[in-house]
Coordinates of C-alpha atoms in Angstrom, one line a residue:
M10 CA 0.0 0.0 0.0
A11 CA 2.8 2.4 0.8
V12 CA 4.3 2.0 -2.7
A13 CA 0.9 2.6 -4.4
E14 CA 0.4 5.8 -2.3
N15 CA 3.8 7.1 -3.4
V16 CA 3.1 6.5 -7.1
R17 CA -0.3 8.2 -7.2
P18 CA 1.0 11.8 -6.9
L19 CA 3.5 11.2 -9.6
A20 CA 0.9 9.7 -11.9
G21 CA -1.4 12.6 -11.1
S22 CA 1.3 15.1 -11.9
R23 CA 2.0 13.3 -15.2
T24 CA -1.7 13.3 -16.0
A25 CA -2.0 17.0 -15.2
W26 CA 0.9 17.8 -17.5
L27 CA -0.6 15.8 -20.3
R28 CA -3.9 17.7 -19.8
W29 CA -2.2 21.1 -19.7
R30 CA -2.8 22.5 -23.2
P31 CA -3.6 26.2 -22.8
E32 CA -4.6 28.2 -25.8
V33 CA -2.8 31.4 -26.6
S34 CA -2.6 33.8 -29.5
T35 CA 0.5 34.0 -31.6
E36 CA 0.9 37.6 -30.5
L37 CA 0.9 36.7 -26.8
L38 CA 3.4 34.0 -27.5
A39 CA 5.7 36.4 -29.2
L40 CA 5.5 38.8 -26.2
L41 CA 6.0 36.0 -23.7
A42 CA 9.0 34.7 -25.6
S43 CA 10.5 38.2 -25.7
V44 CA 10.1 38.7 -22.0
F45 CA 11.7 35.3 -21.4
F46 CA 14.7 36.1 -23.5
A47 CA 15.1 39.5 -21.8
V48 CA 14.8 38.1 -18.3
A49 CA 16.5 34.7 -18.6
C50 CA 19.0 35.0 -21.4
N51 CA 20.5 38.4 -21.1
Y52 CA 22.5 38.3 -17.9
E53 CA 25.6 39.7 -19.6
L54 CA 23.6 42.7 -20.9
W55 CA 22.2 43.6 -17.5
H56 CA 25.5 42.9 -15.8
T57 CA 27.4 45.2 -18.2
L58 CA 24.8 48.0 -17.8
V59 CA 25.0 47.9 -14.0
A60 CA 28.7 47.1 -13.5
D61 CA 30.4 48.8 -16.4
V62 CA 28.0 51.5 -17.7
Q63 CA 26.7 52.1 -14.1
A64 CA 23.2 52.6 -15.4
H65 CA 20.5 53.9 -13.0
A66 CA 17.1 52.3 -12.4
R67 CA 15.3 54.6 -14.9
L68 CA 17.7 53.6 -17.7
L69 CA 17.5 49.9 -16.9
V70 CA 13.7 50.1 -17.0
A71 CA 13.9 52.0 -20.4
V72 CA 16.3 49.4 -21.8
F73 CA 14.1 46.5 -20.6
V74 CA 10.9 47.9 -22.1
F75 CA 12.7 48.9 -25.4
V76 CA 14.3 45.4 -25.8
V77 CA 11.2 43.5 -25.0
A78 CA 9.0 45.6 -27.3
L79 CA 11.6 45.5 -30.1
Q80 CA 12.2 41.8 -30.0
A81 CA 8.4 41.1 -29.7
F82 CA 7.9 43.3 -32.8
L83 CA 10.6 41.3 -34.7
L84 CA 9.0 38.0 -33.6
G85 CA 5.6 39.3 -34.7
L86 CA 7.0 39.8 -38.2
V87 CA 7.9 36.1 -38.6
L88 CA 5.7 34.0 -36.3
T89 CA 2.5 32.5 -37.5
R90 CA 0.4 29.5 -36.3
W91 CA 2.5 27.3 -38.6
T92 CA 6.0 28.8 -38.1
A93 CA 5.8 29.8 -34.4
K94 CA 6.8 26.5 -32.8
P95 CA 9.6 25.5 -35.1
L96 CA 11.2 29.0 -35.2
L97 CA 11.0 29.5 -31.4
T98 CA 12.4 26.0 -30.9
L99 CA 15.5 27.0 -32.9
L100 CA 15.7 30.3 -31.1
F101 CA 15.4 28.8 -27.6
L102 CA 18.2 26.3 -28.5
A103 CA 20.5 28.8 -30.1
T104 CA 19.9 31.4 -27.4
A105 CA 20.8 28.9 -24.7
F106 CA 24.2 28.3 -26.3
A107 CA 24.7 32.0 -26.9
A108 CA 23.7 32.9 -23.3
Y109 CA 26.1 30.3 -21.9
Y110 CA 29.2 31.4 -23.9
M111 CA 28.4 35.1 -23.4
T112 CA 28.2 34.7 -19.7
T113 CA 31.1 32.3 -19.4
Y114 CA 33.6 34.2 -21.6
K115 CA 32.0 37.6 -21.9
V116 CA 32.0 37.6 -25.7
Y117 CA 30.1 40.0 -28.0
L118 CA 28.2 38.3 -30.8
D119 CA 29.0 40.8 -33.5
P120 CA 29.5 39.8 -37.2
D121 CA 33.2 39.0 -36.7
M122 CA 32.4 36.6 -33.8
I123 CA 29.6 35.0 -35.8
R124 CA 32.1 34.5 -38.7
N125 CA 34.5 32.9 -36.2
V126 CA 31.7 30.5 -35.2
L127 CA 30.8 29.6 -38.7
E128 CA 34.4 29.0 -39.7
T129 CA 35.5 27.1 -36.6
D130 CA 36.6 23.5 -37.4
P131 CA 35.0 20.5 -35.7
H132 CA 37.9 20.0 -33.4
E133 CA 37.7 23.6 -32.1
A134 CA 34.0 23.3 -31.7
S135 CA 34.2 20.1 -29.7
E136 CA 36.5 21.8 -27.1
L137 CA 33.6 24.2 -26.3
L138 CA 31.0 21.4 -25.8
V139 CA 31.5 20.9 -22.1
S140 CA 29.4 19.6 -19.2
G141 CA 28.8 23.1 -18.0
L142 CA 26.4 23.5 -20.9
L143 CA 23.9 21.0 -19.5
L144 CA 22.2 23.1 -16.9
P145 CA 21.8 26.2 -19.2
L146 CA 20.5 24.0 -22.0
L147 CA 18.0 22.4 -19.6
A148 CA 16.8 25.7 -18.1
L149 CA 16.9 27.9 -21.2
A150 CA 16.1 25.4 -24.0
V151 CA 14.7 22.1 -23.0
L152 CA 12.0 23.3 -20.5
P153 CA 10.8 26.3 -22.6
I154 CA 10.6 24.1 -25.7
A155 CA 8.7 21.4 -23.8
A156 CA 6.2 24.1 -22.6
L157 CA 6.0 25.6 -26.1
W158 CA 4.9 22.4 -27.7
R159 CA 2.1 21.9 -25.1
L160 CA 0.5 25.2 -26.2
R161 CA -2.4 25.4 -28.6
L162 CA -2.3 28.4 -30.9
R163 CA -5.5 30.3 -31.4
S164 CA -7.1 30.0 -34.9
R165 CA -8.6 33.1 -36.5
T166 CA -10.0 34.1 -39.9
W167 CA -7.4 35.5 -42.3
L168 CA -8.8 39.1 -42.1
R169 CA -9.2 39.1 -38.3
A170 CA -5.7 37.7 -37.9
A171 CA -4.2 40.4 -40.2
W172 CA -5.9 43.3 -38.3
I173 CA -4.8 41.9 -34.9
R174 CA -1.2 41.4 -36.1
L175 CA -1.0 44.9 -37.4
A176 CA -2.4 46.2 -34.1
F177 CA 0.2 44.2 -32.2
L178 CA 3.1 45.4 -34.3
A179 CA 1.9 49.0 -34.0
G180 CA 1.5 48.5 -30.2
M181 CA 5.1 47.1 -29.9
L182 CA 6.5 50.1 -31.8
V183 CA 4.6 52.5 -29.5
L184 CA 5.9 50.6 -26.5
A185 CA 9.4 50.7 -27.8
A186 CA 9.1 54.4 -28.4
G187 CA 7.7 54.9 -25.0
G188 CA 10.6 53.0 -23.4
A189 CA 13.1 55.1 -25.4
L190 CA 11.4 58.4 -24.4
F191 CA 11.2 57.3 -20.7
A192 CA 15.0 57.9 -20.5
F193 CA 15.8 59.3 -23.9
Q194 CA 18.8 61.4 -22.9
D195 CA 20.5 58.5 -21.1
L196 CA 19.5 56.0 -23.7
S197 CA 20.9 58.1 -26.6
A198 CA 24.1 58.6 -24.6
L199 CA 24.4 54.8 -24.2
A200 CA 23.9 54.3 -27.9
R201 CA 26.6 56.8 -28.7
N202 CA 29.2 55.9 -26.1
H203 CA 28.6 52.2 -25.8
R204 CA 27.6 51.0 -29.2
E205 CA 29.0 47.6 -28.5
V206 CA 26.2 46.9 -26.0
R207 CA 23.8 46.1 -28.8
Y208 CA 25.8 42.9 -29.4
L209 CA 24.8 41.8 -25.9
V210 CA 21.1 41.9 -26.6
T211 CA 20.2 38.2 -27.1
P212 CA 18.8 36.8 -29.5
T213 CA 18.8 39.9 -31.6
N214 CA 22.6 40.1 -31.6
Y215 CA 23.4 36.8 -33.2
V216 CA 20.4 36.9 -35.6
V217 CA 21.3 40.4 -37.0
S218 CA 25.0 39.5 -37.0
L219 CA 24.4 36.2 -38.9
S220 CA 22.2 38.1 -41.4
K221 CA 25.1 40.6 -42.0
V222 CA 27.6 37.7 -42.5
L223 CA 25.3 35.9 -44.9
L224 CA 24.7 39.0 -46.9
A225 CA 28.4 39.7 -47.1
T226 CA 29.2 36.1 -48.1
P227 CA 26.2 34.6 -49.9
P228 CA 26.0 30.9 -50.3
G229 CA 27.5 29.2 -53.3
P230 CA 31.0 29.2 -54.8
A231 CA 33.2 32.1 -53.6
K232 CA 34.0 34.8 -56.2
P233 CA 37.5 34.9 -57.5
L234 CA 39.7 37.3 -55.6
L235 CA 40.5 40.6 -57.3
P236 CA 44.2 41.0 -58.3
I237 CA 46.6 43.4 -56.6
G238 CA 50.1 44.2 -57.4
E239 CA 49.9 43.1 -61.0
D240 CA 53.1 45.0 -61.8
A241 CA 55.1 43.1 -59.1
H242 CA 58.6 41.8 -60.0
E243 CA 61.7 40.8 -58.2
V244 CA 64.9 42.7 -58.5
A245 CA 67.5 40.3 -59.8
R246 CA 69.9 38.9 -57.1
A247 CA 73.6 39.8 -57.3
D248 CA 75.7 37.3 -59.2
G249 CA 76.5 34.3 -56.9
G250 CA 73.7 35.2 -54.5
R251 CA 71.9 32.3 -53.0
P252 CA 68.1 32.1 -53.2
R253 CA 66.2 33.6 -50.3
L254 CA 64.0 31.6 -48.0
L255 CA 61.6 33.2 -45.5
V256 CA 59.8 31.2 -43.0
F257 CA 56.8 33.2 -41.8
V258 CA 55.4 31.8 -38.6
L259 CA 51.9 32.9 -38.0
G260 CA 51.2 32.5 -34.3
E261 CA 47.9 32.0 -32.7
T262 CA 46.5 33.8 -29.6
V263 CA 49.8 34.7 -28.0
R264 CA 49.7 38.1 -26.2
A265 CA 52.7 40.3 -25.6
Q266 CA 52.0 40.5 -21.9
N267 CA 53.1 36.9 -21.3
W268 CA 56.0 37.0 -23.8
G269 CA 59.3 36.6 -21.9
L270 CA 61.3 38.7 -24.4
D271 CA 58.9 41.6 -23.7
G272 CA 59.7 41.8 -20.0
Y273 CA 57.3 39.3 -18.6
L274 CA 58.2 38.3 -15.0
R275 CA 58.3 34.7 -16.1
Q276 CA 60.8 33.6 -18.7
T277 CA 58.5 32.0 -21.2
T278 CA 61.0 32.4 -24.1
P279 CA 64.2 31.0 -22.7
Q280 CA 65.5 29.5 -25.9
L281 CA 64.9 32.7 -28.0
A282 CA 66.5 34.7 -25.2
A283 CA 69.6 32.7 -25.5
M284 CA 70.0 33.6 -29.2
D285 CA 71.8 36.9 -29.6
D286 CA 70.8 37.1 -33.3
V287 CA 67.1 37.3 -32.7
V288 CA 65.5 40.7 -33.0
N289 CA 62.5 41.2 -30.7
F290 CA 59.7 43.8 -31.3
P291 CA 58.2 44.6 -27.9
D292 CA 55.4 47.1 -29.0
V293 CA 53.3 45.5 -31.8
E294 CA 49.6 46.0 -32.3
S295 CA 47.4 43.5 -34.0
C296 CA 44.9 44.4 -36.8
G297 CA 42.0 42.6 -35.1
T298 CA 41.1 40.5 -32.1
S299 CA 40.3 37.3 -33.9
T300 CA 41.8 35.1 -36.6
Q301 CA 39.0 35.8 -39.1
V302 CA 39.9 39.6 -38.9
S303 CA 43.7 39.6 -38.3
V304 CA 44.9 37.0 -40.9
P305 CA 43.3 38.6 -44.0
C306 CA 44.2 42.1 -42.7
L307 CA 47.9 41.4 -42.0
F308 CA 48.4 39.9 -45.5
S309 CA 46.6 42.8 -47.1
P310 CA 48.0 46.1 -48.4
Y311 CA 45.0 48.0 -46.9
G312 CA 45.5 46.8 -43.3
R313 CA 44.2 48.6 -40.2
H314 CA 45.3 52.0 -41.4
A315 CA 42.9 51.8 -44.4
Y316 CA 40.7 49.2 -43.0
D317 CA 37.8 48.0 -45.2
Q318 CA 36.7 44.5 -44.5
A319 CA 34.9 44.0 -47.8
R320 CA 37.9 45.3 -49.7
I321 CA 40.3 43.1 -47.8
R322 CA 38.3 39.9 -48.2
S323 CA 37.6 40.5 -51.9
H324 CA 41.2 41.1 -53.0
Q325 CA 44.3 38.9 -53.2
S326 CA 47.0 38.9 -50.5
L327 CA 50.7 39.5 -50.1
L328 CA 51.2 35.8 -51.0
H329 CA 49.6 36.2 -54.4
V330 CA 51.8 39.3 -55.1
L331 CA 55.0 37.3 -54.1
Q332 CA 54.0 34.4 -56.3
R333 CA 53.3 36.7 -59.2
A334 CA 56.8 38.2 -58.7
G335 CA 58.4 34.8 -58.9
V336 CA 58.6 33.8 -55.2
Q337 CA 57.4 30.2 -54.5
V338 CA 54.7 30.1 -51.8
L339 CA 53.8 27.2 -49.5
W340 CA 51.3 27.4 -46.7
R341 CA 51.5 24.7 -44.0
D342 CA 48.6 24.7 -41.6
N343 CA 48.0 23.3 -38.1
Q344 CA 44.9 25.5 -37.7
S345 CA 41.6 26.1 -39.5
G346 CA 42.9 27.3 -42.8
C347 CA 44.3 30.4 -44.4
K348 CA 41.0 32.5 -44.6
R349 CA 41.5 32.7 -48.4
V350 CA 44.8 34.5 -48.2
C351 CA 46.4 31.5 -49.9
D352 CA 43.6 30.7 -52.4
G353 CA 45.0 29.0 -55.5
L354 CA 48.5 28.7 -53.9
E355 CA 50.2 25.6 -52.5
F356 CA 48.5 24.6 -49.3
E357 CA 49.2 21.7 -46.9
S358 CA 47.1 20.9 -43.9
M359 CA 49.0 19.2 -41.1
A360 CA 46.1 19.0 -38.6
R361 CA 45.3 15.4 -39.5
A362 CA 48.8 14.1 -39.6
T363 CA 49.4 10.8 -37.9
D364 CA 52.9 11.1 -36.4
P365 CA 52.4 9.2 -33.1
A366 CA 55.1 11.4 -31.3
L367 CA 53.3 14.7 -32.1
C368 CA 49.6 13.8 -32.8
D369 CA 46.6 12.3 -31.1
P370 CA 43.3 11.6 -32.8
K371 CA 42.2 15.3 -32.3
R372 CA 45.2 17.5 -32.7
C373 CA 48.9 17.7 -33.5
F374 CA 51.4 19.7 -31.6
D375 CA 52.9 22.6 -33.7
E376 CA 56.2 20.8 -34.3
I377 CA 54.3 18.8 -36.9
L378 CA 54.7 21.9 -39.1
L379 CA 58.5 21.2 -39.3
S380 CA 58.1 17.5 -40.1
G381 CA 59.3 16.9 -43.6
L382 CA 59.7 20.6 -44.3
Q383 CA 63.2 20.3 -45.6
A384 CA 62.1 17.9 -48.3
R385 CA 59.4 20.4 -49.4
I386 CA 61.9 23.2 -49.8
R387 CA 64.8 21.6 -51.6
P388 CA 66.8 24.4 -53.3
D389 CA 66.0 24.8 -57.0
G390 CA 67.3 28.4 -57.5
R391 CA 64.0 30.1 -56.7
D392 CA 63.2 32.3 -53.7
R393 CA 60.6 30.9 -51.3
I394 CA 58.3 31.9 -48.5
V395 CA 56.8 29.2 -46.3
V396 CA 54.0 30.2 -43.9
L397 CA 53.6 28.0 -40.8
H398 CA 50.2 28.6 -39.3
Q399 CA 50.3 27.5 -35.7
L400 CA 47.7 26.1 -33.4
G401 CA 49.6 28.1 -30.8
N402 CA 47.7 29.1 -27.7
H403 CA 44.2 28.6 -29.0
G404 CA 41.8 28.4 -26.1
P405 CA 40.2 27.4 -23.9
A406 CA 42.1 24.1 -24.0
Y407 CA 45.5 25.6 -23.3
Y408 CA 46.6 22.5 -21.6
Q409 CA 46.4 20.5 -24.9
R410 CA 48.7 22.9 -26.7
Y411 CA 52.0 21.6 -25.4
P412 CA 53.7 18.2 -24.7
P413 CA 54.0 17.0 -21.1
A414 CA 57.7 18.0 -21.1
F415 CA 56.6 21.7 -21.2
R416 CA 54.3 21.5 -18.2
R417 CA 56.8 23.7 -16.3
F418 CA 54.4 26.1 -14.6
T419 CA 52.0 24.3 -12.2
P420 CA 49.3 23.7 -11.1
T421 CA 47.6 23.8 -14.5
C422 CA 44.1 24.1 -15.7
D423 CA 43.5 20.7 -17.3
T424 CA 40.0 21.3 -18.6
E425 CA 38.2 23.4 -21.2
Q426 CA 35.9 24.7 -18.5
L427 CA 37.9 27.6 -17.3
G428 CA 35.3 28.4 -14.6
N429 CA 36.5 25.3 -12.8
C430 CA 40.0 26.6 -12.5
S431 CA 41.7 29.4 -10.5
R432 CA 43.0 32.3 -12.6
Q433 CA 46.6 31.2 -11.7
Q434 CA 46.0 27.7 -13.0
I435 CA 44.7 29.2 -16.3
V436 CA 47.7 31.5 -16.6
N437 CA 50.1 28.6 -15.8
S438 CA 48.6 26.5 -18.7
Y439 CA 48.7 29.5 -21.0
D440 CA 52.4 30.2 -20.2
N441 CA 53.3 26.6 -20.8
A442 CA 51.9 26.9 -24.3
V443 CA 53.9 30.1 -24.8
L444 CA 57.0 28.1 -23.6
Y445 CA 56.3 25.5 -26.3
T446 CA 56.0 28.2 -29.0
D447 CA 59.4 29.4 -27.9
H448 CA 60.8 25.9 -28.4
F449 CA 59.0 25.6 -31.7
L450 CA 60.6 28.8 -33.0
A451 CA 64.0 27.8 -31.8
R452 CA 63.7 24.5 -33.6
A453 CA 62.6 26.4 -36.8
I454 CA 65.6 28.7 -36.6
E455 CA 68.0 25.8 -36.1
L456 CA 66.5 24.1 -39.1
L457 CA 67.2 27.2 -41.2
R458 CA 70.8 27.5 -39.8
N459 CA 71.5 24.1 -41.1
E460 CA 70.0 24.7 -44.6
P461 CA 73.0 25.5 -46.8
G462 CA 71.0 26.0 -50.0
Y463 CA 69.4 29.3 -49.0
D464 CA 70.0 32.7 -47.4
S465 CA 67.3 32.4 -44.7
A466 CA 65.2 34.5 -42.5
L467 CA 62.3 33.9 -40.0
V468 CA 59.5 36.2 -39.0
Y469 CA 57.1 35.3 -36.2
V470 CA 54.1 37.3 -35.2
S471 CA 50.9 36.4 -33.4
D472 CA 47.5 37.1 -35.0
H473 CA 45.9 38.5 -31.8
G474 CA 46.1 38.3 -28.1
E475 CA 44.0 36.8 -25.4
S476 CA 42.2 37.7 -22.2
L477 CA 42.8 35.5 -19.2
G478 CA 40.2 36.7 -16.7
E479 CA 41.1 40.4 -16.6
N480 CA 37.9 42.4 -16.0
G481 CA 36.0 39.1 -16.3
L482 CA 37.0 38.6 -19.9
F483 CA 38.3 35.3 -21.3
L484 CA 39.4 34.2 -24.8
H485 CA 39.3 36.9 -27.5
G486 CA 37.1 38.5 -30.1
V487 CA 36.0 41.6 -28.3
P488 CA 35.1 44.4 -30.8
R489 CA 38.3 46.1 -31.8
A490 CA 37.1 49.6 -30.7
I491 CA 36.8 48.5 -27.0
A492 CA 39.2 45.5 -26.9
P493 CA 41.7 45.5 -24.0
T494 CA 45.4 45.6 -24.7
Q495 CA 45.7 41.9 -23.7
Q496 CA 43.8 41.1 -27.0
T497 CA 45.6 43.7 -29.3
R498 CA 49.3 43.7 -28.2
V499 CA 51.2 40.7 -29.7
P500 CA 54.8 39.4 -29.8
M501 CA 56.9 39.7 -32.9
V502 CA 60.5 38.5 -33.6
M503 CA 62.8 38.3 -36.6
W504 CA 65.9 36.3 -37.3
F505 CA 68.3 36.6 -40.3
S506 CA 71.1 34.2 -41.3
P507 CA 74.4 35.9 -41.9
G508 CA 74.0 35.3 -45.6
F509 CA 70.6 36.9 -45.7
A510 CA 71.7 40.0 -43.8
Q511 CA 74.8 40.3 -46.0
Q512 CA 72.7 39.9 -49.2
Q513 CA 70.3 42.6 -48.0
R514 CA 73.2 44.6 -46.5
L515 CA 71.1 44.8 -43.4
D516 CA 72.4 46.6 -40.3
L517 CA 71.1 44.5 -37.4
A518 CA 72.2 47.1 -34.8
C519 CA 70.1 49.6 -36.6
L520 CA 67.2 47.2 -36.8
R521 CA 67.4 46.6 -33.0
Q522 CA 66.8 50.3 -32.5
V523 CA 63.9 50.3 -34.9
A524 CA 62.4 47.3 -33.1
G525 CA 62.0 49.4 -30.0
E526 CA 59.5 51.7 -31.7
P527 CA 55.8 51.0 -32.1
A528 CA 54.9 48.7 -34.9
S529 CA 51.8 46.8 -36.1
H530 CA 50.5 44.2 -38.5
D531 CA 50.4 46.9 -41.1
N532 CA 54.2 46.8 -41.3
L533 CA 54.3 43.2 -42.4
F534 CA 53.1 43.6 -46.0
P535 CA 55.8 46.1 -47.1
T536 CA 58.5 44.6 -44.9
I537 CA 58.2 41.2 -46.5
L538 CA 58.0 42.7 -50.0
G539 CA 61.2 44.5 -49.2
M540 CA 62.9 41.3 -47.9
F541 CA 62.4 39.8 -51.4
Q542 CA 63.2 43.1 -53.1
V543 CA 59.8 43.0 -54.9
Q544 CA 59.0 46.2 -56.7
T545 CA 55.3 47.1 -57.1
G546 CA 53.2 50.2 -56.9
I547 CA 51.4 49.0 -53.8
Y548 CA 54.7 48.8 -51.8
E549 CA 54.7 51.5 -49.0
P550 CA 58.3 52.2 -48.1
K551 CA 57.4 54.3 -45.0
L552 CA 55.9 51.1 -43.4
D553 CA 58.8 48.8 -44.3
L554 CA 60.6 48.1 -40.9
L555 CA 63.9 47.2 -42.6
R556 CA 64.2 49.9 -45.2
G557 CA 66.0 52.4 -43.0
C558 CA 68.6 49.8 -42.0
E559 CA 69.4 48.4 -45.5
H560 CA 72.1 49.9 -47.6
T561 CA 71.0 48.5 -51.0
R562 CA 67.7 50.4 -51.4
P563 CA 67.5 54.2 -51.7

């Protein structure tokens, strides 16, 4: 009898749930969904307004009313009796993911971040699917979706439905206007001074950003890149001069603040520091705060100083100019591709290599980029550039970016869920990954020292930096206008063989002085053209870091 008595309430609850089928109008459903999104899925918006903007109660009320009304209006444009449940199901699911990542890492879902998401490879994506997602998905997606599908949507005649929908849309516009007028001066100041806040309003942020990305890059085959530097040609080498080889190491997510050569309290670059022929640039600014922005930008003649994203993405890169001038190009990748800067050029992905000493089923350590490299660059009389695109310090799985031998700073954060680690553990894992990049660069330089068929050089620069908990920020991708220096200041080093320096008549003492001055990704395009003595109308001599220290070019 006791067992039967315990079962009855559960059976009764189940029966009550099955019988619960309230009828609502589509308009009311749109309003309720908008309120739910504003209250349950916008923690980062409200936290930023209170903690960073220091908004008062009147402004918070105005923002709440405006956001609810605006999102209800937008939902009212697309929800019908037939589309409401499928569309809201997708929105609840996507918004649960968005809310979790925004709250955990304090990211802004602007078009650049959405482009990052769309171009992330499966291995990167899998590192972000962690157990911490379960509770947000249950609360923000599973339960609302279950309740949604129990509702019955009211049926109306076509004419009555049209009039009611028009009245609803008009009412939401009036409500939004009322919310704006309630604190108009403060709201307009917020819109002017904190434009980035609009990328915290969920789900409008990712829906609008996704629309912008899709409009900028419509589906279907990509259009051919427009040519640049069609007049490019190499100045002939002096008689007896060996071919030039430049290894350009494109780093990933290393910030200058944790770079030993830049004065970091920890020596995270001991092998480079022991080389007296390495030139370090301690004050370098990145073009963007994400790979999707920085990589196309730093290989473009337009760069940050003349930044135009559409122009950069639609035109060829530095590598195409070099290839046109006669320099052989090879891109070796341990990341998620070259973002079209090597379209049509020789490309080799190392991410799925099977070297048991350097690879597991998911990833390879960056030394895989050096595996078999000498066989790929056997001297044949031609100049060459080899781009090595690192996995580097890509987060949040910093602990997976270095072999066990480089676990020098402990204790480490051995999980992708950074919230389960102390900040010191996160920094320790990050610094160990920097230590491994130092080793990787030292190995690359030694490989070039022992390559007798070329006069060689190496350039290393990181694409962007990383936040490690400063001001509650983690990872990267904050809009460039408000990005902290941790995400925009990056390390850069150069190394030249004696033969390369002699062939260029390069004064290294002079270059060390130049290296102490501010530089940026914008300097790379002309500097690398100058290294190969490529003449073209798009070369900007004033941005060439080597020009003032070479005695062969006027």
